Amino acid sequence: MSFIELCLAGEAAASDIDRYVAKWHAGEAGHDQTLSEYLGMTWAEYQQWATRPSVLPSILEARLNGATLADELAESEE
C-alpha cells in the first residue's frame, strides 16, 4: 500500500510522510517507483505537496471525498 492509502486506512499519519520519503531516498522502499508513485500521489498532488507541504491534509481530504485536489482547495478557500 502507498503512503496515501495507509493514511486513508488509518494505518499511517500524515506526520509520518518524512519517514516514508527517507525510506525511498535510502533505497529501502519503492525501488521501481518514482517518489510520487511510492507516496501514492498523482503528479498534480505531488507538485503541490513538493512546493507546499502543508497541502497534505487537503490531499487526504480530497481523496476521502472523491474529489480532486483543485476542487478541495477551491472549497477550502470559500
Coordinates of C-alpha atoms in Angstrom, one line a residue:
M1 CA 0.0 0.0 0.0
S2 CA 1.1 3.5 -0.7
F3 CA 1.6 6.2 2.0
I4 CA -1.7 7.9 0.9
E5 CA -3.6 4.6 1.1
L6 CA -2.1 3.8 4.5
C7 CA -3.2 7.2 5.8
L8 CA -6.7 6.7 4.4
A9 CA -6.9 3.3 6.1
G10 CA -5.8 4.8 9.4
E11 CA -2.5 2.8 9.4
A12 CA -0.3 5.9 9.0
A13 CA -0.5 9.5 10.0
A14 CA 0.2 12.5 7.7
S15 CA 3.1 13.4 10.0
D16 CA 4.8 10.1 9.0
I17 CA 5.5 11.3 5.5
D18 CA 9.1 12.3 6.2
R19 CA 9.8 8.8 7.3
Y20 CA 8.4 7.4 4.1
V21 CA 10.3 9.9 2.0
A22 CA 13.5 9.0 3.8
K23 CA 12.9 5.2 3.2
W24 CA 12.5 6.0 -0.5
H25 CA 15.7 8.1 -0.7
A26 CA 17.7 5.4 1.2
G27 CA 16.5 2.8 -1.3
E28 CA 14.7 0.8 1.4
A29 CA 11.3 1.0 -0.4
G30 CA 9.8 1.9 -3.8
H31 CA 12.8 0.7 -5.8
D32 CA 11.0 0.7 -9.1
Q33 CA 8.8 3.8 -8.4
T34 CA 9.1 7.5 -8.6
L35 CA 8.6 9.2 -5.2
S36 CA 5.2 10.4 -6.2
E37 CA 4.2 6.8 -7.1
Y38 CA 5.6 5.4 -3.9
L39 CA 3.7 8.0 -1.8
G40 CA 0.5 7.3 -3.9
M41 CA 0.1 10.8 -5.1
T42 CA -0.9 11.9 -8.6
W43 CA 1.6 14.1 -10.3
A44 CA -0.5 17.2 -9.6
E45 CA -0.8 16.3 -5.9
Y46 CA 2.9 15.7 -5.7
Q47 CA 3.8 19.0 -7.4
Q48 CA 1.6 20.9 -4.9
W49 CA 3.0 18.9 -1.9
A50 CA 6.6 19.3 -3.0
T51 CA 6.3 23.1 -3.1
R52 CA 3.8 23.4 -0.2
P53 CA 4.0 20.5 2.2
S54 CA 1.1 22.0 4.3
V55 CA -1.3 20.9 1.5
L56 CA -1.0 17.2 2.6
P57 CA -4.2 17.3 4.7
S58 CA -6.1 18.7 1.7
I59 CA -4.8 15.9 -0.5
L60 CA -6.1 13.3 2.1
E61 CA -9.4 15.2 2.4
A62 CA -9.8 15.3 -1.3
R63 CA -9.2 11.5 -1.6
L64 CA -11.7 10.9 1.2
N65 CA -14.3 13.0 -0.6
G66 CA -13.6 11.5 -4.0
A67 CA -12.7 15.0 -5.2
T68 CA -9.7 16.4 -7.0
L69 CA -7.1 18.4 -5.0
A70 CA -8.0 21.5 -7.1
D71 CA -11.7 21.1 -6.1
E72 CA -10.7 20.6 -2.4
L73 CA -8.5 23.6 -2.3
A74 CA -11.2 25.8 -4.0
E75 CA -13.8 24.6 -1.5
S76 CA -11.5 25.3 1.4
E77 CA -11.0 28.9 0.2
E78 CA -14.7 29.6 0.2

